[in-house]
mmCIF file of C-alpha atoms in Angstrom:
data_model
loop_
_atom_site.group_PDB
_atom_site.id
_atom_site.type_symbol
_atom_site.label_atom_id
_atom_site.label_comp_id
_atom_site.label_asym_id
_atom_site.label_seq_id
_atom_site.Cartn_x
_atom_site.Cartn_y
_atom_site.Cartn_z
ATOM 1 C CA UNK A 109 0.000 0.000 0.000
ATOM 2 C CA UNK A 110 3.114 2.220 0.611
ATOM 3 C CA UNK A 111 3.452 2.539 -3.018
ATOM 4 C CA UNK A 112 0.069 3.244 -3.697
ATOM 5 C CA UNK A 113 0.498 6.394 -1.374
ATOM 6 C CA UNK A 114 3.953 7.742 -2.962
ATOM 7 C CA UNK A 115 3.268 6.944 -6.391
ATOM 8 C CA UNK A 116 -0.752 9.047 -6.017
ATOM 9 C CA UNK A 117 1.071 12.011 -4.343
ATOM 10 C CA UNK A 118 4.219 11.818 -6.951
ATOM 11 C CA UNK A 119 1.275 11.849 -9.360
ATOM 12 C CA UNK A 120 -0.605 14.766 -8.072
ATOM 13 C CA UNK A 121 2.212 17.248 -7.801
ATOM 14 C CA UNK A 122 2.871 15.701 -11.357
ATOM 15 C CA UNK A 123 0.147 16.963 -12.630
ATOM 16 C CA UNK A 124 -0.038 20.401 -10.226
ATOM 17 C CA UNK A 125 3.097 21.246 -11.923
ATOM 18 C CA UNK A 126 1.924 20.226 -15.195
ATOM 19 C CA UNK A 127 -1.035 22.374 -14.896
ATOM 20 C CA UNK A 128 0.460 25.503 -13.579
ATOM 21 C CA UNK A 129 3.686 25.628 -15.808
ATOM 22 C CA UNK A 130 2.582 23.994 -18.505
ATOM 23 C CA UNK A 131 5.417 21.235 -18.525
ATOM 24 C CA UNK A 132 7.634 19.342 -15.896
ATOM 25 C CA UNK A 133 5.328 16.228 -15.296
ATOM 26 C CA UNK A 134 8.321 14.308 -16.191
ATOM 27 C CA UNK A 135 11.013 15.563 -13.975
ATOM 28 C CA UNK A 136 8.599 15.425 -10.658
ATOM 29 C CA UNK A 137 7.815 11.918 -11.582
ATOM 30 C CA UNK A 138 11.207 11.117 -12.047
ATOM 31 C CA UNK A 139 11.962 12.316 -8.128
ATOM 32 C CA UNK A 140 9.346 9.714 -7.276
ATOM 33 C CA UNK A 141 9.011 6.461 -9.357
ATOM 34 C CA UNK A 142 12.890 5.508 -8.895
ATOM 35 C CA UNK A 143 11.678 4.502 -5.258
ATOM 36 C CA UNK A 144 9.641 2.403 -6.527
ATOM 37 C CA UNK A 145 11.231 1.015 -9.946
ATOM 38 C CA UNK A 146 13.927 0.919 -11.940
ATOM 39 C CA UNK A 147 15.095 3.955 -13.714
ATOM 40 C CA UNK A 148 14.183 2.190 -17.201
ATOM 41 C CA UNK A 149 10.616 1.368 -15.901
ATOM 42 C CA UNK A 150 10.271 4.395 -14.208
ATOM 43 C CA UNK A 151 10.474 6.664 -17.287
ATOM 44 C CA UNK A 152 8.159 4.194 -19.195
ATOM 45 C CA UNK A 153 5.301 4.795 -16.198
ATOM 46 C CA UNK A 154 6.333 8.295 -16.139
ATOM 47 C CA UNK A 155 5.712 8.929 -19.682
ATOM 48 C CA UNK A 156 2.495 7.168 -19.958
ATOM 49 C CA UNK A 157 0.734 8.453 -16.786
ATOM 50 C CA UNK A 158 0.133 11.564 -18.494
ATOM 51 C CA UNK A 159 -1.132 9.938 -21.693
ATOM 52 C CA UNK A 160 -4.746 10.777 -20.770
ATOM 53 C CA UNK A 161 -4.301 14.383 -20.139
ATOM 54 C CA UNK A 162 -1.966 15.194 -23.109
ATOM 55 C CA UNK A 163 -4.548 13.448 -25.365
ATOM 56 C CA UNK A 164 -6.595 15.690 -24.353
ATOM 57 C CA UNK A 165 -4.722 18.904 -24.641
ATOM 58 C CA UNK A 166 -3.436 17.452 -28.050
ATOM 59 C CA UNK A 167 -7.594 16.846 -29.173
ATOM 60 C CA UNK A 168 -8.786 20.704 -27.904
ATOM 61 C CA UNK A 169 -6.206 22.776 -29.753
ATOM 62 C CA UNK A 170 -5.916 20.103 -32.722
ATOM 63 C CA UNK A 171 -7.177 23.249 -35.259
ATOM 64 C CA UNK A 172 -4.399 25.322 -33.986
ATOM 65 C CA UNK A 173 -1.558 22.832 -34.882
ATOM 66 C CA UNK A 174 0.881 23.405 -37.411
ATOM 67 C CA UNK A 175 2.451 19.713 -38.127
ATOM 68 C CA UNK A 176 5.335 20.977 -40.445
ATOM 69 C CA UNK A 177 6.455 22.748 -37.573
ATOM 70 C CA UNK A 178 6.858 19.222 -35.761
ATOM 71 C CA UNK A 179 8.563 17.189 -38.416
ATOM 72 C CA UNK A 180 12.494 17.720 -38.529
ATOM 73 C CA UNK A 181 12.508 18.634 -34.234
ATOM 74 C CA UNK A 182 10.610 15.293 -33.959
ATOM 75 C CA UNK A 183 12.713 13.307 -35.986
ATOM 76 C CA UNK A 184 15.927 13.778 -34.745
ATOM 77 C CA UNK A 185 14.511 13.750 -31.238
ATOM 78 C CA UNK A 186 13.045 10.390 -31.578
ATOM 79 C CA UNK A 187 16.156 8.752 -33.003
ATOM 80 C CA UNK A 188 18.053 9.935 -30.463
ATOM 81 C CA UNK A 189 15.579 8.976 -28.089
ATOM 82 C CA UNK A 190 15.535 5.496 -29.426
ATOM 83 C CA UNK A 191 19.208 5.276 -29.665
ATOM 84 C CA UNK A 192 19.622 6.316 -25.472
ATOM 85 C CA UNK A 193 16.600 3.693 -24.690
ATOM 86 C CA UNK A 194 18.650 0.998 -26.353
ATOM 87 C CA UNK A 195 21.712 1.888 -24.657
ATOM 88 C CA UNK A 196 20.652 2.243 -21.547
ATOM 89 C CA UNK A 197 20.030 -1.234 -20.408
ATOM 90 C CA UNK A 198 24.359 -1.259 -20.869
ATOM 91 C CA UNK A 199 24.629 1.361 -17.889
ATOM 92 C CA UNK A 200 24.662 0.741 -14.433
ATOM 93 C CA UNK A 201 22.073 1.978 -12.382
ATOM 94 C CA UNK A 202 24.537 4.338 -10.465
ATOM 95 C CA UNK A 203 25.581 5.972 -13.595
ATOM 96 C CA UNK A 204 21.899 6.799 -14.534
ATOM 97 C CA UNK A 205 21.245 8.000 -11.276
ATOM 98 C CA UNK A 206 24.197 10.200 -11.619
ATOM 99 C CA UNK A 207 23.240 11.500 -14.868
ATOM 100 C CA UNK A 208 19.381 11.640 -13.368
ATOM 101 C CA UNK A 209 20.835 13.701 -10.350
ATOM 102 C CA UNK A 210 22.944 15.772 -12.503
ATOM 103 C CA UNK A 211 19.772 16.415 -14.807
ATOM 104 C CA UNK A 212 17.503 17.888 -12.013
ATOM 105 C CA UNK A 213 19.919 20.138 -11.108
ATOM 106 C CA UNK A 214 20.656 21.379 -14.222
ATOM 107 C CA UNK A 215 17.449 21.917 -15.214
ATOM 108 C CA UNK A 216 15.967 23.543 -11.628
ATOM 109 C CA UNK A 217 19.318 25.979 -11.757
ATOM 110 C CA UNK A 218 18.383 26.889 -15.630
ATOM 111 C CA UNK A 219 14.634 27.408 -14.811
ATOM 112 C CA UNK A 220 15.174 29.436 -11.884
ATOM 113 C CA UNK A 221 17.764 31.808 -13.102
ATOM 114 C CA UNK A 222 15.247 32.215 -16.553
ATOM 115 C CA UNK A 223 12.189 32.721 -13.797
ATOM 116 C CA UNK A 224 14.283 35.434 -11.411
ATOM 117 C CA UNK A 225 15.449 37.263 -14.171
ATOM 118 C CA UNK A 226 12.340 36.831 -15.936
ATOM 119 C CA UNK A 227 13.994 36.670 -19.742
ATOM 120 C CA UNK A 228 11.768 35.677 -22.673
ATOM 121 C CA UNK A 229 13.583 34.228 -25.448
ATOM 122 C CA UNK A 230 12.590 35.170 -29.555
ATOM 123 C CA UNK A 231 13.889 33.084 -31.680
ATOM 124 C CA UNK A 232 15.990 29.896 -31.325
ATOM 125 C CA UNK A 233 18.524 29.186 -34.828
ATOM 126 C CA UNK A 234 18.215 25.668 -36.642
ATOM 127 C CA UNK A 235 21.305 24.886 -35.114
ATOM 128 C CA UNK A 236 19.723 25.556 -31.457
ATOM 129 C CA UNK A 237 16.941 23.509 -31.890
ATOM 130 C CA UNK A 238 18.486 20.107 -33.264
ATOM 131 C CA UNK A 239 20.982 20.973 -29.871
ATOM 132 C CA UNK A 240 18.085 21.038 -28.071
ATOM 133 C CA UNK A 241 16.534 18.102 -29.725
ATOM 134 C CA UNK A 242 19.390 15.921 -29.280
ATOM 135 C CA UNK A 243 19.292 16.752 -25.627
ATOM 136 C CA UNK A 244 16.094 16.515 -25.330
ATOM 137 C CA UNK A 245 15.668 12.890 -27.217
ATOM 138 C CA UNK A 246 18.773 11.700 -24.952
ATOM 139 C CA UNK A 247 17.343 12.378 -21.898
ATOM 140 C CA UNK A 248 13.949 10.790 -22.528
ATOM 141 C CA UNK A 249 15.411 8.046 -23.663
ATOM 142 C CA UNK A 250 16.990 7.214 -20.701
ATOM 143 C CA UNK A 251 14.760 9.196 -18.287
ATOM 144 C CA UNK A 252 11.280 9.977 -19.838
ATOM 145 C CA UNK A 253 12.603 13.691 -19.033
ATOM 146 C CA UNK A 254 12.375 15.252 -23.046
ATOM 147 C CA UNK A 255 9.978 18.027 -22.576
ATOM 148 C CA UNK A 256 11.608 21.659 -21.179
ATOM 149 C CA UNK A 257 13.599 22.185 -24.152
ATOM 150 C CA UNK A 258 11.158 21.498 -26.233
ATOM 151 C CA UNK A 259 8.238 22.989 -24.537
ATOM 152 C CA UNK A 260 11.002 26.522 -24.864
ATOM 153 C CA UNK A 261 11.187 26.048 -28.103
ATOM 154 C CA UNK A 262 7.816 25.611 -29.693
ATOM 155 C CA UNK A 263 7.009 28.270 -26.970
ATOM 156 C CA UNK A 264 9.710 30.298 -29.055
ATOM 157 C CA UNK A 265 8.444 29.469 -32.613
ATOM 158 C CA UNK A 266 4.487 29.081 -32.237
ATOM 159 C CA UNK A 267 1.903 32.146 -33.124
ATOM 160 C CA UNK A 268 0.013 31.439 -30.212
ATOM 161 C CA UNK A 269 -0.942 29.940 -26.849
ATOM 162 C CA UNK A 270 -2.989 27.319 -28.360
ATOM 163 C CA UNK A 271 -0.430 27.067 -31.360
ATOM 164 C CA UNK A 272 1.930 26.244 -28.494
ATOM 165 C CA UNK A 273 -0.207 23.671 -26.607
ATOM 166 C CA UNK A 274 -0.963 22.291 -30.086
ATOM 167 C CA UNK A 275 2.153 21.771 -31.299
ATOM 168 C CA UNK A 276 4.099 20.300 -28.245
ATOM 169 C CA UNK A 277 0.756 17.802 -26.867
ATOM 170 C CA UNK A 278 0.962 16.419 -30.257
ATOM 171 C CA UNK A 279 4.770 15.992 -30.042
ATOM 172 C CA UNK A 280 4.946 14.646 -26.321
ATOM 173 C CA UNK A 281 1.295 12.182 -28.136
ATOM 174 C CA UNK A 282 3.936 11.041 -30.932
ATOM 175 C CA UNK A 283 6.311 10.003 -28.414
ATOM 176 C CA UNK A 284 4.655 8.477 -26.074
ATOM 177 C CA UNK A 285 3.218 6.147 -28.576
ATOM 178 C CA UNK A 286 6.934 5.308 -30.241
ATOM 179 C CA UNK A 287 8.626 5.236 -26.882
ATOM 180 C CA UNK A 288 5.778 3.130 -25.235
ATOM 181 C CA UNK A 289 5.661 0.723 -27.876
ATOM 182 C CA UNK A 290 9.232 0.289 -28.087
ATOM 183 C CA UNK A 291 9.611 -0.226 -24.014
ATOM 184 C CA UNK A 292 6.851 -2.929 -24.187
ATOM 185 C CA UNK A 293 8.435 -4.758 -27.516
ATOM 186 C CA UNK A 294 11.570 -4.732 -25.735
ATOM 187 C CA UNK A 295 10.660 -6.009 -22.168
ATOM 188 C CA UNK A 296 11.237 -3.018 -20.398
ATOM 189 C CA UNK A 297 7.786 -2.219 -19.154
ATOM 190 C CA UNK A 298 5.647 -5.404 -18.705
ATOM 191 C CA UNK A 299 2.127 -5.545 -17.760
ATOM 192 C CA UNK A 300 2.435 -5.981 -14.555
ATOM 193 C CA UNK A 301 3.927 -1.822 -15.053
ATOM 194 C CA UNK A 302 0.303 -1.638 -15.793
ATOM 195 C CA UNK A 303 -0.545 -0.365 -12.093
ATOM 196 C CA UNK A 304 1.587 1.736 -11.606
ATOM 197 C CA UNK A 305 0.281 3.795 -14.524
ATOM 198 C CA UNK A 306 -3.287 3.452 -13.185
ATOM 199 C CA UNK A 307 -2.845 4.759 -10.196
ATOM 200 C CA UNK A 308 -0.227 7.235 -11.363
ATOM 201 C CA UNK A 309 -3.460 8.819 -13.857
ATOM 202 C CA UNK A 310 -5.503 8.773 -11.015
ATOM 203 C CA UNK A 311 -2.870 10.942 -9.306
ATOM 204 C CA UNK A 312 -2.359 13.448 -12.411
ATOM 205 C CA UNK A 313 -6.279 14.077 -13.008
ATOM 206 C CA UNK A 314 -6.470 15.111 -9.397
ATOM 207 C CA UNK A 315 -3.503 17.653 -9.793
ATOM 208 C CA UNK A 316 -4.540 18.892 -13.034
ATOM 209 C CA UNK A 317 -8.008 19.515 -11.515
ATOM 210 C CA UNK A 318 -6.528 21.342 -8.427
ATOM 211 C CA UNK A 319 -4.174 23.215 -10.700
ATOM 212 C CA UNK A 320 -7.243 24.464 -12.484
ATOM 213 C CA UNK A 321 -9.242 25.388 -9.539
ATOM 214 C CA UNK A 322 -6.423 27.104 -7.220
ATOM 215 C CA UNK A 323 -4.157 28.407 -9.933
ATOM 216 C CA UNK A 324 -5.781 31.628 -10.591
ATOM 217 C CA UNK A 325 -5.555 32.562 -6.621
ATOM 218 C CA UNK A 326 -1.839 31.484 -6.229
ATOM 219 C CA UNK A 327 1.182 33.703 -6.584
ATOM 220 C CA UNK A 328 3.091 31.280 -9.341
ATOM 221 C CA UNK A 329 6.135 32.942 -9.666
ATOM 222 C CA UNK A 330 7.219 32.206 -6.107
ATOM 223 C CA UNK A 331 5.404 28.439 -6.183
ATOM 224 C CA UNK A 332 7.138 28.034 -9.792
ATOM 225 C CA UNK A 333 10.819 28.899 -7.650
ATOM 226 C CA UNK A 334 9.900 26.544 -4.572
ATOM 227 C CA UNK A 335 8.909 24.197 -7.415
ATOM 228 C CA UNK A 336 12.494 24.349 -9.192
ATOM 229 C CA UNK A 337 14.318 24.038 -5.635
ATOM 230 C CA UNK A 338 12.524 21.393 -5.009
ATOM 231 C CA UNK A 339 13.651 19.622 -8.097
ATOM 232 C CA UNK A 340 16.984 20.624 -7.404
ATOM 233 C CA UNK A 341 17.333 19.075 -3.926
ATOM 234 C CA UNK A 342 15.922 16.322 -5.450
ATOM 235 C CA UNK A 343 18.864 15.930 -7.922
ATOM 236 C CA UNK A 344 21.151 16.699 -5.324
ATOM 237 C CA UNK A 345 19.780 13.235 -3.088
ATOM 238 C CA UNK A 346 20.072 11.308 -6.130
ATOM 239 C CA UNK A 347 23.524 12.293 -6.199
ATOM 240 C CA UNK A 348 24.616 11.866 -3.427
ATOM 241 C CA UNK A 349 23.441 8.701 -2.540
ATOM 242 C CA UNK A 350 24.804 7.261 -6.344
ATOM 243 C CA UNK A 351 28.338 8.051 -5.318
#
């Protein structure tokens, strides 16, 4: 029952997150689900407890999305995200943990800075965005952690806040569906993973519907920074405890 309890409250602030920033369901999983499973596993559960809602997203803004917008930033994410899923089974479980550790805090020190000194980014070059593809791909590969850098950039190149939402639900739809498939053809999630991802969407509607209801009366900027710390010290126990 334990896990019941960590993986419904891992969910929840999943989807709290999700629903206030508008991305990070992955990373705040990821604190969570390594308790619980294997890192491999634990990106596959990740990724799909959020199928539901980012169907959904994906199906309300479908007229605002642009598909040849998608096409060369999805393709040379998902290769690269294939290649890192194949390879990871070849790396200890320390190293990804290290690599995991060293992610989160990358990624809370990057958001914070870009939330304190509140800079807004206008246009990311081709070479940019396969860098941030690559990255991107890489680390959901290994960690089902592929969406801030490419949430920033179709936030960067879309006409629109449902443009936006368009764009990157149908991208984080396409993957899930290639990296799924590929996890369950190659034995790393099993049905017995099946579960986990239950209870995990049970989790994410509730935050997503709290996010909705409490959003508008919470001051975001300071929640988004206590967010980002949190993801940080996170990274920084998964560190430490790897070496």
């Amino acid at each position: 029952m334990s896990w019941i309890i960590v993986l419904i409250l891992g969910a929840l602030l999943a989807g709290f997150v999700q629903g206030v920033t508008g991305f990070g369901s992955g990373i705040v999983m990821m604190v969570f689900l390594p308790s619980l499973l294997p890192i491999n596993q634990s990106a596959g559960v990740s990724t799909l407890t959020m199928l539901i809602a980012t169907i959904m997203l994906a199906w309300r803004y479908r007229k605002a999305l642009t598909p040849k917008k998608l096409v060369v930033p999805f393709a040379i994410y998902i290769v690269v995200a294939v290649s890192s899923l194949l390879i990871s089974g070849n790396l200890a479980s320390n190293h990804l943990k290290i690599l995991l550790g060293l992610l989160l805090i990358i990624l809370s020190l990057y958001y914070s800075i870009m939330s304190w000194k509140s800079v807004t980014v206008k246009a990311i070059p081709f070479i940019v965005m396969v860098v941030f593809a690559v990255i991107s791909g890489f680390f959901n590969g290994l960690f089902g952690i592929g969406g801030p850098l490419m949430a920033l950039y179709f936030l960067t190149i879309s006409e629109s806040k449902e443009n936006y939402l368009a764009n990157l639900q149908t991208f984080f739809l396409l993957d899930t569906f290639v990296m799924t498939t590929l996890r369950f053809s190659s034995g790393i999630l099993t049905l017995d993973n099946l579960k986990f991802v239950i209870v995990g969407i049970i989790g994410a509607l509730l935050g997503t519907i709290l996010a909705n209801r409490l959003v508008g009366h919470l001051n975001v900027r300071i929640m988004k920074m206590i967010i980002y710390l949190f993801i940080g010290f996170s990274g920084c126990y998964y560190l430490l405890t790897s070496i």
